[in-house]
mmCIF file of C-alpha atoms and ligand atoms in Angstrom:
data_model
loop_
_atom_site.group_PDB
_atom_site.id
_atom_site.type_symbol
_atom_site.label_atom_id
_atom_site.label_comp_id
_atom_site.label_asym_id
_atom_site.label_seq_id
_atom_site.Cartn_x
_atom_site.Cartn_y
_atom_site.Cartn_z
ATOM 1 C CA UNK I 125 -32.865 29.427 11.511
ATOM 2 C CA UNK I 126 -29.077 29.923 11.495
ATOM 3 C CA UNK I 127 -27.073 28.480 8.611
ATOM 4 C CA UNK I 128 -24.865 25.525 9.649
ATOM 5 C CA UNK I 129 -21.621 27.468 9.918
ATOM 6 C CA UNK I 130 -23.089 29.987 12.351
ATOM 7 C CA UNK I 131 -24.419 27.222 14.637
ATOM 8 C CA UNK I 132 -22.715 27.499 18.029
ATOM 9 C CA UNK I 133 -20.482 24.520 18.626
ATOM 10 C CA UNK I 134 -22.226 23.508 21.811
ATOM 11 C CA UNK I 135 -24.579 21.790 19.384
ATOM 12 C CA UNK I 136 -23.726 18.387 17.957
ATOM 13 C CA UNK I 137 -23.845 18.068 14.182
ATOM 14 C CA UNK I 138 -24.453 14.725 12.462
ATOM 15 C CA UNK I 139 -24.015 14.222 8.715
ATOM 16 C CA UNK I 140 -26.382 11.767 7.047
ATOM 17 C CA UNK I 141 -27.094 10.919 3.419
ATOM 18 C CA UNK I 142 -29.552 13.367 1.835
ATOM 19 C CA UNK I 143 -31.171 10.764 -0.370
ATOM 20 C CA UNK I 144 -30.262 7.176 -1.169
ATOM 21 C CA UNK I 145 -30.175 3.824 0.543
ATOM 22 C CA UNK I 146 -28.959 5.070 3.927
ATOM 23 C CA UNK I 147 -31.052 8.247 4.180
ATOM 24 C CA UNK I 148 -34.339 6.933 5.607
ATOM 25 C CA UNK I 149 -32.963 4.255 7.946
ATOM 26 C CA UNK I 150 -30.382 6.716 9.343
ATOM 27 C CA UNK I 151 -33.065 9.257 10.118
ATOM 28 C CA UNK I 152 -35.413 6.650 11.567
ATOM 29 C CA UNK I 153 -32.684 5.326 13.853
ATOM 30 C CA UNK I 154 -31.795 8.801 15.134
ATOM 31 C CA UNK I 155 -35.476 9.598 15.597
ATOM 32 C CA UNK I 156 -35.831 6.420 17.677
ATOM 33 C CA UNK I 157 -33.204 7.960 20.003
ATOM 34 C CA UNK I 158 -35.650 10.763 20.743
ATOM 35 C CA UNK I 159 -34.340 13.356 18.294
ATOM 36 C CA UNK I 160 -36.622 15.534 16.194
ATOM 37 C CA UNK I 161 -35.841 18.350 13.798
ATOM 38 C CA UNK I 162 -37.112 21.359 11.917
ATOM 39 C CA UNK I 163 -35.964 21.221 8.306
ATOM 40 C CA UNK I 164 -34.502 24.224 6.463
ATOM 41 C CA UNK I 165 -36.194 25.277 3.228
ATOM 42 C CA UNK I 166 -33.283 24.056 1.081
ATOM 43 C CA UNK I 167 -33.488 20.628 2.809
ATOM 44 C CA UNK I 168 -29.767 20.646 3.612
ATOM 45 C CA UNK I 169 -29.924 21.290 7.322
ATOM 46 C CA UNK I 170 -32.238 20.029 10.057
ATOM 47 C CA UNK I 171 -32.271 21.967 13.298
ATOM 48 C CA UNK I 172 -32.587 19.758 16.389
ATOM 49 C CA UNK I 173 -35.689 20.619 18.404
ATOM 50 C CA UNK I 174 -35.802 18.152 21.286
ATOM 51 C CA UNK I 175 -31.994 18.197 21.749
ATOM 52 C CA UNK I 176 -29.180 20.396 20.406
ATOM 53 C CA UNK I 177 -28.323 17.775 17.778
ATOM 54 C CA UNK I 178 -28.552 18.996 14.177
ATOM 55 C CA UNK I 179 -28.415 17.061 10.914
ATOM 56 C CA UNK I 180 -26.556 17.997 7.773
ATOM 57 C CA UNK I 181 -27.967 16.256 4.680
ATOM 58 C CA UNK I 182 -25.192 15.503 2.189
ATOM 59 C CA UNK I 183 -23.858 12.985 -0.349
ATOM 60 C CA UNK I 184 -22.562 9.918 1.460
ATOM 61 C CA UNK I 185 -19.101 10.337 -0.103
ATOM 62 C CA UNK I 186 -18.726 13.725 1.606
ATOM 63 C CA UNK I 187 -19.362 12.410 5.126
ATOM 64 C CA UNK I 188 -15.855 11.177 6.073
ATOM 65 C CA UNK I 189 -14.326 14.452 4.843
ATOM 66 C CA UNK I 190 -16.833 16.526 6.824
ATOM 67 C CA UNK I 191 -15.828 14.637 9.978
ATOM 68 C CA UNK I 192 -12.102 14.931 9.152
ATOM 69 C CA UNK I 193 -12.497 18.698 8.692
ATOM 70 C CA UNK I 194 -14.494 19.091 11.910
ATOM 71 C CA UNK I 195 -17.511 20.477 10.041
ATOM 72 C CA UNK I 196 -19.573 17.601 11.449
ATOM 73 C CA UNK I 197 -19.052 15.704 14.678
ATOM 74 C CA UNK I 198 -20.598 12.384 13.681
ATOM 75 C CA UNK I 199 -21.841 10.764 10.488
ATOM 76 C CA UNK I 200 -23.879 7.794 9.304
ATOM 77 C CA UNK I 201 -22.036 6.262 6.365
ATOM 78 C CA UNK I 202 -21.256 2.893 4.782
ATOM 79 C CA UNK I 203 -18.172 1.210 6.236
ATOM 80 C CA UNK I 204 -17.101 0.771 2.592
ATOM 81 C CA UNK I 205 -16.972 4.535 2.015
ATOM 82 C CA UNK I 206 -15.285 5.241 5.338
ATOM 83 C CA UNK I 207 -12.580 2.596 4.916
ATOM 84 C CA UNK I 208 -11.949 3.450 1.265
ATOM 85 C CA UNK I 209 -11.472 7.131 2.029
ATOM 86 C CA UNK I 210 -9.264 6.312 4.988
ATOM 87 C CA UNK I 211 -7.100 4.190 2.663
ATOM 88 C CA UNK I 212 -6.938 7.017 0.137
ATOM 89 C CA UNK I 213 -5.956 9.484 2.866
ATOM 90 C CA UNK I 214 -3.217 7.223 4.118
ATOM 91 C CA UNK I 215 -1.924 6.639 0.568
ATOM 92 C CA UNK I 216 -1.671 10.435 0.318
ATOM 93 C CA UNK I 217 0.327 10.551 3.551
ATOM 94 C CA UNK I 218 -2.514 11.960 5.679
ATOM 95 C CA UNK I 219 -3.313 10.580 9.136
ATOM 96 C CA UNK I 220 -6.469 8.630 9.974
ATOM 97 C CA UNK I 221 -9.139 11.180 10.879
ATOM 98 C CA UNK I 222 -12.228 9.172 11.805
ATOM 99 C CA UNK I 223 -13.231 5.901 13.389
ATOM 100 C CA UNK I 224 -16.192 3.562 13.555
ATOM 101 C CA UNK I 225 -18.137 4.129 16.777
ATOM 102 C CA UNK I 226 -21.031 1.719 16.183
ATOM 103 C CA UNK I 227 -22.180 -0.739 13.514
ATOM 104 C CA UNK I 228 -25.804 0.102 12.774
ATOM 105 C CA UNK I 229 -27.219 -3.099 11.268
ATOM 106 C CA UNK I 230 -28.579 -1.721 7.977
ATOM 107 C CA UNK I 231 -27.154 -0.960 4.523
ATOM 108 C CA UNK I 232 -25.568 -4.424 4.352
ATOM 109 C CA UNK I 233 -23.568 -5.107 1.219
ATOM 110 C CA UNK I 234 -20.194 -6.467 0.179
ATOM 111 C CA UNK I 235 -17.443 -5.301 -2.089
ATOM 112 C CA UNK I 236 -16.957 -8.156 -4.538
ATOM 113 C CA UNK I 237 -14.688 -9.000 -7.394
ATOM 114 C CA UNK I 238 -16.717 -10.083 -10.433
ATOM 115 C CA UNK I 239 -15.543 -11.593 -13.695
ATOM 116 C CA UNK I 240 -17.329 -12.406 -16.979
ATOM 117 C CA UNK I 241 -19.659 -15.410 -16.583
ATOM 118 C CA UNK I 242 -17.659 -17.398 -19.143
ATOM 119 C CA UNK I 243 -14.423 -17.332 -17.119
ATOM 120 C CA UNK I 244 -13.435 -20.448 -15.275
ATOM 121 C CA UNK I 245 -12.362 -19.008 -11.926
ATOM 122 C CA UNK I 246 -9.506 -20.734 -10.124
ATOM 123 C CA UNK I 247 -7.593 -18.137 -8.129
ATOM 124 C CA UNK I 248 -6.862 -14.411 -7.829
ATOM 125 C CA UNK I 249 -3.547 -15.031 -9.652
ATOM 126 C CA UNK I 250 -5.604 -15.205 -12.867
ATOM 127 C CA UNK I 251 -5.936 -11.439 -12.596
ATOM 128 C CA UNK I 252 -2.213 -10.849 -13.167
ATOM 129 C CA UNK I 253 -1.831 -8.262 -15.921
ATOM 130 C CA UNK I 254 -5.614 -7.673 -16.170
ATOM 131 C CA UNK I 255 -7.521 -4.385 -15.866
ATOM 132 C CA UNK I 256 -10.075 -4.172 -13.024
ATOM 133 C CA UNK I 257 -12.629 -1.351 -12.948
ATOM 134 C CA UNK I 258 -13.740 -0.003 -9.553
ATOM 135 C CA UNK I 259 -14.810 3.036 -7.546
ATOM 136 C CA UNK I 260 -12.865 1.592 -4.592
ATOM 137 C CA UNK I 261 -9.199 1.887 -5.614
ATOM 138 C CA UNK I 262 -7.766 1.789 -2.086
ATOM 139 C CA UNK I 263 -9.688 -1.322 -0.975
ATOM 140 C CA UNK I 264 -8.995 -3.086 -4.275
ATOM 141 C CA UNK I 265 -5.273 -2.202 -4.292
ATOM 142 C CA UNK I 266 -4.933 -3.453 -0.738
ATOM 143 C CA UNK I 267 -6.583 -6.769 -1.629
ATOM 144 C CA UNK I 268 -4.447 -7.178 -4.764
ATOM 145 C CA UNK I 269 -1.324 -6.532 -2.687
ATOM 146 C CA UNK I 270 -2.465 -9.064 -0.041
ATOM 147 C CA UNK I 271 -3.077 -11.661 -2.766
ATOM 148 C CA UNK I 272 0.232 -10.867 -4.485
ATOM 149 C CA UNK I 273 -1.537 -9.990 -7.740
ATOM 150 C CA UNK I 274 -0.254 -7.337 -10.130
ATOM 151 C CA UNK I 275 -3.251 -5.875 -11.998
ATOM 152 C CA UNK I 276 -4.175 -2.442 -13.323
ATOM 153 C CA UNK I 277 -6.822 -0.593 -11.310
ATOM 154 C CA UNK I 278 -9.152 1.382 -13.608
ATOM 155 C CA UNK I 279 -10.901 4.076 -11.586
ATOM 156 C CA UNK I 280 -14.540 4.706 -12.568
ATOM 157 C CA UNK I 281 -16.971 6.806 -10.560
ATOM 158 C CA UNK I 282 -20.132 4.988 -11.670
ATOM 159 C CA UNK I 283 -21.565 2.268 -13.931
ATOM 160 C CA UNK I 284 -18.635 0.027 -13.099
ATOM 161 C CA UNK I 285 -20.575 -3.083 -14.061
ATOM 162 C CA UNK I 286 -20.724 -2.214 -17.762
ATOM 163 C CA UNK I 287 -16.956 -1.610 -18.034
ATOM 164 C CA UNK I 288 -16.135 -5.152 -19.300
ATOM 165 C CA UNK I 289 -18.792 -4.910 -22.041
ATOM 166 C CA UNK I 290 -17.403 -1.526 -23.087
ATOM 167 C CA UNK I 291 -13.878 -2.938 -23.247
ATOM 168 C CA UNK I 292 -12.667 -0.626 -20.459
ATOM 169 C CA UNK I 293 -11.724 -3.489 -18.150
ATOM 170 C CA UNK I 294 -11.486 -7.288 -17.900
ATOM 171 C CA UNK I 295 -13.092 -7.616 -14.462
ATOM 172 C CA UNK I 296 -14.748 -5.351 -11.910
ATOM 173 C CA UNK I 297 -14.755 -4.740 -8.177
ATOM 174 C CA UNK I 298 -18.046 -3.262 -6.994
ATOM 175 C CA UNK I 299 -20.679 -3.300 -4.256
ATOM 176 C CA UNK I 300 -23.119 -6.180 -4.386
ATOM 177 C CA UNK I 301 -26.164 -6.959 -2.311
ATOM 178 C CA UNK I 302 -28.400 -9.349 -4.278
ATOM 179 C CA UNK I 303 -26.121 -9.943 -7.272
ATOM 180 C CA UNK I 304 -28.939 -9.131 -9.745
ATOM 181 C CA UNK I 305 -27.024 -6.209 -11.339
ATOM 182 C CA UNK I 306 -24.004 -8.427 -11.909
ATOM 183 C CA UNK I 307 -26.111 -11.152 -13.527
ATOM 184 C CA UNK I 308 -27.801 -8.577 -15.768
ATOM 185 C CA UNK I 309 -24.328 -7.661 -17.030
ATOM 186 C CA UNK I 310 -23.188 -11.280 -17.527
ATOM 187 C CA UNK I 311 -20.792 -11.088 -14.602
ATOM 188 C CA UNK I 312 -20.352 -13.436 -11.649
ATOM 189 C CA UNK I 313 -18.924 -12.658 -8.201
ATOM 190 C CA UNK I 314 -15.832 -14.739 -7.402
ATOM 191 C CA UNK I 315 -14.373 -13.151 -4.274
ATOM 192 C CA UNK I 316 -15.517 -10.928 -1.400
ATOM 193 C CA UNK I 317 -13.031 -8.194 -0.540
ATOM 194 C CA UNK I 318 -14.959 -6.404 2.168
ATOM 195 C CA UNK I 319 -18.200 -6.787 4.161
ATOM 196 C CA UNK I 320 -20.044 -3.556 4.824
ATOM 197 C CA UNK I 321 -22.967 -2.059 6.659
ATOM 198 C CA UNK I 322 -23.873 1.447 7.772
ATOM 199 C CA UNK I 323 -21.847 2.711 10.720
ATOM 200 C CA UNK I 324 -21.805 5.700 13.015
ATOM 201 C CA UNK I 325 -18.474 7.395 12.348
ATOM 202 C CA UNK I 326 -16.784 9.937 14.569
ATOM 203 C CA UNK I 327 -13.433 11.688 14.822
ATOM 204 C CA UNK I 328 -10.344 10.019 16.295
ATOM 205 C CA UNK I 329 -10.025 12.841 18.845
ATOM 206 C CA UNK I 330 -12.221 13.309 21.926
ATOM 207 C CA UNK I 331 -14.979 15.929 21.848
ATOM 208 C CA UNK I 332 -14.908 19.019 24.035
ATOM 209 C CA UNK I 333 -16.997 18.853 27.219
ATOM 210 C CA UNK I 334 -20.364 20.074 25.894
ATOM 211 C CA UNK I 335 -20.399 18.040 22.705
ATOM 212 C CA UNK I 336 -18.795 15.073 24.486
ATOM 213 C CA UNK I 337 -21.717 14.922 26.871
ATOM 214 C CA UNK I 338 -24.219 15.090 24.014
ATOM 215 C CA UNK I 339 -22.333 12.427 22.053
ATOM 216 C CA UNK I 340 -22.232 10.093 25.078
ATOM 217 C CA UNK I 341 -25.937 10.515 25.643
ATOM 218 C CA UNK I 342 -26.656 9.824 21.987
ATOM 219 C CA UNK I 343 -24.470 6.688 22.049
ATOM 220 C CA UNK I 344 -26.249 5.429 25.172
ATOM 221 C CA UNK I 345 -29.628 5.895 23.517
ATOM 222 C CA UNK I 346 -28.354 4.384 20.295
ATOM 223 C CA UNK I 347 -27.141 1.284 22.134
ATOM 224 C CA UNK I 348 -30.597 0.920 23.655
ATOM 225 C CA UNK I 349 -32.301 1.420 20.291
ATOM 226 C CA UNK I 350 -29.989 -1.074 18.536
ATOM 227 C CA UNK I 351 -30.447 -3.637 21.272
ATOM 228 C CA UNK I 352 -34.220 -3.611 21.207
ATOM 229 C CA UNK I 353 -34.593 -3.278 17.449
ATOM 230 C CA UNK I 354 -35.588 -6.953 17.125
ATOM 231 C CA UNK I 355 -36.463 -7.501 20.778
ATOM 232 C CA UNK I 356 -39.772 -8.521 22.290
ATOM 233 C CA UNK I 357 -40.907 -8.832 25.851
ATOM 234 C CA UNK I 358 -42.232 -12.324 26.465
ATOM 235 C CA UNK I 359 -44.606 -12.846 29.413
ATOM 236 C CA UNK I 360 -46.005 -16.166 30.581
ATOM 237 C CA UNK I 361 -46.874 -18.276 33.586
ATOM 238 C CA UNK I 362 -45.533 -21.696 34.577
ATOM 239 C CA UNK I 363 -45.081 -24.124 37.424
ATOM 240 C CA UNK I 364 -41.648 -23.938 39.059
ATOM 241 C CA UNK I 365 -41.037 -27.583 38.074
ATOM 242 C CA UNK I 366 -41.238 -26.632 34.365
ATOM 243 C CA UNK I 367 -38.378 -24.117 34.553
ATOM 244 C CA UNK I 368 -35.599 -26.576 33.570
ATOM 245 C CA UNK I 369 -37.535 -27.377 30.365
ATOM 246 C CA UNK I 370 -38.482 -23.760 29.642
ATOM 247 C CA UNK I 371 -35.237 -21.860 30.162
ATOM 248 C CA UNK I 372 -33.275 -23.627 27.377
ATOM 249 C CA UNK I 373 -35.964 -22.379 24.971
ATOM 250 C CA UNK I 374 -34.947 -18.809 25.804
ATOM 251 C CA UNK I 375 -31.250 -18.752 24.862
ATOM 252 C CA UNK I 376 -31.474 -15.208 23.457
ATOM 253 C CA UNK I 377 -33.266 -13.815 26.513
ATOM 254 C CA UNK I 378 -31.841 -11.781 29.336
ATOM 255 C CA UNK I 379 -32.212 -13.425 32.776
ATOM 256 C CA UNK I 380 -36.011 -13.555 33.166
ATOM 257 C CA UNK I 381 -37.820 -11.774 35.966
ATOM 258 C CA UNK I 382 -39.596 -14.430 38.025
ATOM 259 C CA UNK I 383 -42.550 -13.547 40.246
ATOM 260 C CA UNK I 384 -44.291 -15.903 42.601
ATOM 261 C CA UNK I 385 -48.077 -16.063 42.372
ATOM 262 C CA UNK I 386 -50.618 -18.388 44.031
ATOM 263 C CA UNK I 387 -48.093 -19.871 46.443
ATOM 264 C CA UNK I 388 -44.505 -20.958 45.940
ATOM 265 C CA UNK I 389 -44.862 -23.128 42.865
ATOM 266 C CA UNK I 390 -46.861 -21.047 40.434
ATOM 267 C CA UNK I 391 -44.739 -18.392 38.715
ATOM 268 C CA UNK I 392 -45.204 -15.411 36.401
ATOM 269 C CA UNK I 393 -42.176 -14.761 34.188
ATOM 270 C CA UNK I 394 -41.081 -12.009 31.908
ATOM 271 C CA UNK I 395 -38.102 -12.228 29.603
ATOM 272 C CA UNK I 396 -36.626 -9.759 27.129
ATOM 273 C CA UNK I 397 -35.849 -11.807 24.003
ATOM 274 C CA UNK I 398 -33.389 -10.419 21.481
ATOM 275 C CA UNK I 399 -34.112 -12.985 18.751
ATOM 276 C CA UNK I 400 -37.253 -13.744 16.764
ATOM 277 C CA UNK I 401 -40.249 -14.843 18.849
ATOM 278 C CA UNK I 402 -42.018 -17.045 16.310
ATOM 279 C CA UNK I 403 -45.275 -18.991 16.595
ATOM 280 C CA UNK I 404 -43.232 -22.184 16.549
ATOM 281 C CA UNK I 405 -41.267 -21.008 19.548
ATOM 282 C CA UNK I 406 -44.422 -20.065 21.432
ATOM 283 C CA UNK I 407 -45.820 -23.544 20.757
ATOM 284 C CA UNK I 408 -42.617 -25.158 22.025
ATOM 285 C CA UNK I 409 -42.821 -23.064 25.201
ATOM 286 C CA UNK I 410 -46.442 -24.093 25.653
ATOM 287 C CA UNK I 411 -45.524 -27.759 25.268
ATOM 288 C CA UNK I 412 -42.778 -27.267 27.873
ATOM 289 C CA UNK I 413 -45.332 -25.983 30.395
ATOM 290 C CA UNK I 414 -45.834 -22.273 29.714
ATOM 291 C CA UNK I 415 -49.338 -20.813 29.754
ATOM 292 C CA UNK I 416 -50.840 -17.385 29.151
ATOM 293 C CA UNK I 417 -48.042 -16.528 26.715
ATOM 294 C CA UNK I 418 -47.952 -12.905 25.650
ATOM 295 C CA UNK I 419 -45.499 -11.154 23.308
ATOM 296 C CA UNK I 420 -45.128 -7.383 23.675
ATOM 297 C CA UNK I 421 -43.211 -4.868 21.561
ATOM 298 C CA UNK I 422 -40.460 -2.921 23.309
ATOM 299 C CA UNK I 423 -40.570 0.835 22.752
ATOM 300 C CA UNK I 424 -37.437 1.942 24.536
ATOM 301 C CA UNK I 425 -34.607 0.742 26.733
ATOM 302 C CA UNK I 426 -31.853 2.447 28.648
ATOM 303 C CA UNK I 427 -29.335 0.099 30.226
HETATM 304 P P1 LIG Q 711 -24.966 9.719 -3.007
HETATM 305 O O1 LIG Q 711 -25.803 10.540 -3.897
HETATM 306 O O2 LIG Q 711 -25.233 10.007 -1.560
HETATM 307 O O3 LIG Q 711 -23.506 9.719 -3.352
HETATM 308 P P2 LIG Q 711 -24.790 6.892 -3.738
HETATM 309 O O4 LIG Q 711 -25.309 6.581 -5.091
HETATM 310 O O5 LIG Q 711 -23.323 6.902 -3.488
HETATM 311 O O6 LIG Q 711 -25.498 8.245 -3.221
HETATM 312 P P3 LIG Q 711 -26.361 4.725 -2.526
HETATM 313 O O7 LIG Q 711 -26.527 3.914 -3.770
HETATM 314 O O8 LIG Q 711 -27.574 5.249 -1.863
HETATM 315 O O9 LIG Q 711 -25.330 5.912 -2.650
HETATM 316 O O10 LIG Q 711 -25.531 3.818 -1.515
HETATM 317 C C1 LIG Q 711 -25.146 4.298 -0.275
HETATM 318 C C2 LIG Q 711 -24.511 3.175 0.525
HETATM 319 O O11 LIG Q 711 -25.466 2.120 0.676
HETATM 320 C C3 LIG Q 711 -23.312 2.487 -0.075
HETATM 321 O O12 LIG Q 711 -22.107 3.200 0.094
HETATM 322 C C4 LIG Q 711 -23.307 1.183 0.701
HETATM 323 O O13 LIG Q 711 -22.697 1.369 1.953
HETATM 324 C C5 LIG Q 711 -24.780 0.900 0.924
HETATM 325 N N1 LIG Q 711 -25.334 -0.178 0.044
HETATM 326 C C6 LIG Q 711 -26.095 -1.213 0.454
HETATM 327 N N2 LIG Q 711 -26.421 -2.027 -0.560
HETATM 328 C C7 LIG Q 711 -25.871 -1.519 -1.651
HETATM 329 C C8 LIG Q 711 -25.859 -1.900 -3.029
HETATM 330 N N3 LIG Q 711 -26.468 -2.991 -3.468
HETATM 331 N N4 LIG Q 711 -25.220 -1.098 -3.902
HETATM 332 C C9 LIG Q 711 -24.624 0.034 -3.491
HETATM 333 N N5 LIG Q 711 -24.594 0.426 -2.196
HETATM 334 C C10 LIG Q 711 -25.202 -0.332 -1.275
HETATM 335 ZN ZN1 LIG Q 712 -22.122 8.280 -2.986
#
C-alpha cells in the first residue's frame, strides 16, 4: 500500500479521529455511505477499497490544520475544535481555511463557563479581573469581548477542571456534556458559550474536477444516510374516509404513497417517517382507523 503522501490526488482523503469520542461514529457514518477500507499496519491510514476515498487517522486537533494545508480534503471534527482554530488563525492574521459542510448529529457537547459551586452567580461582569482557565482561548476571548468583561485567559491543554482547586484560576471554560465532571470538581456551569457537535469540514476553495466529483457523491450519500438515520418506513391500510384523522398523526412523514386496493375506498399507504415511531403512536394510528400497521427499517436512501 502506498504511504499517504504518495497517494495520487485523484483520490479523496478524509481525516478522522484515530481514537476518542468521534472515532467510531465517524467511521460508522462513512461506512454507511458505502465506503470500506484496508487498514495499514501502523493504523494511521486506511486505503479505500470500494471507492477512491482514503482515511487518515489522526488526533482531532490536527484535522483543521490538515485541511488548511491541503494534506486532507475533508475531515470529521468537533465544531468546537474547528471554530477555535479558525479564531486562532484569524487572531494570527491568517485567512479562514475551512468551512462546515454538514452537521453530523453526534458528538454533542457545549463549551460552558463554570464557577465554584459556592459562588452566587449574577452576571458575566462578576468575572472582571478574574483568571479563567481554558483550552479554548479564541472562543473564550470572543465571548468575554462580547460581554464586555475584562478577565485573564489562562491557557491549559488539559485537566482544566482542576485549575480552580490548584489555585491556577478562579473559573473555567470547558466542554461539558453531562456536567458530572464539573460536579466532581465542585464547579457549576453558569453560561453556555458555544454549542457543538461533530461536523464534516472541508476547505473554503472548490476541489479540482476528479476530487470534486467524489466529494459531491459522498455528500449526496451522506445526506441520505443522515436523513434516514432515525427514519422508519410505516406501512398500513385504511379506509379513504379515515385519511383526515390519520394524516395529522404523521407530521414528520414525507407525503405518503397511497395505493388503492379492493375498490376505491380501501387504501394501502406507506410513509417514510423521520421521527420516532413509538408503540403509542401506532396505537393512536390504529384508533384513527389504520390496520395492518408495519414498521420497517430503512437501509439506504438517495434523493
Ligand atoms: P485526541 O487524542 O484526538 O486529541 P481528545 O481528548 O481531544 O482526543 P475527545 O475527548 O475524544 O478528544 O473529544 C473529541 C471531541 O468530542 C471534542 O472535541 C468534542 O467535539 C466532542 N465531545 C463530545 N462530548 C464531549 C465531552 N463531554 N468532553 C469533551 N469532548 C466532547
Ligand atoms: Zn484533541
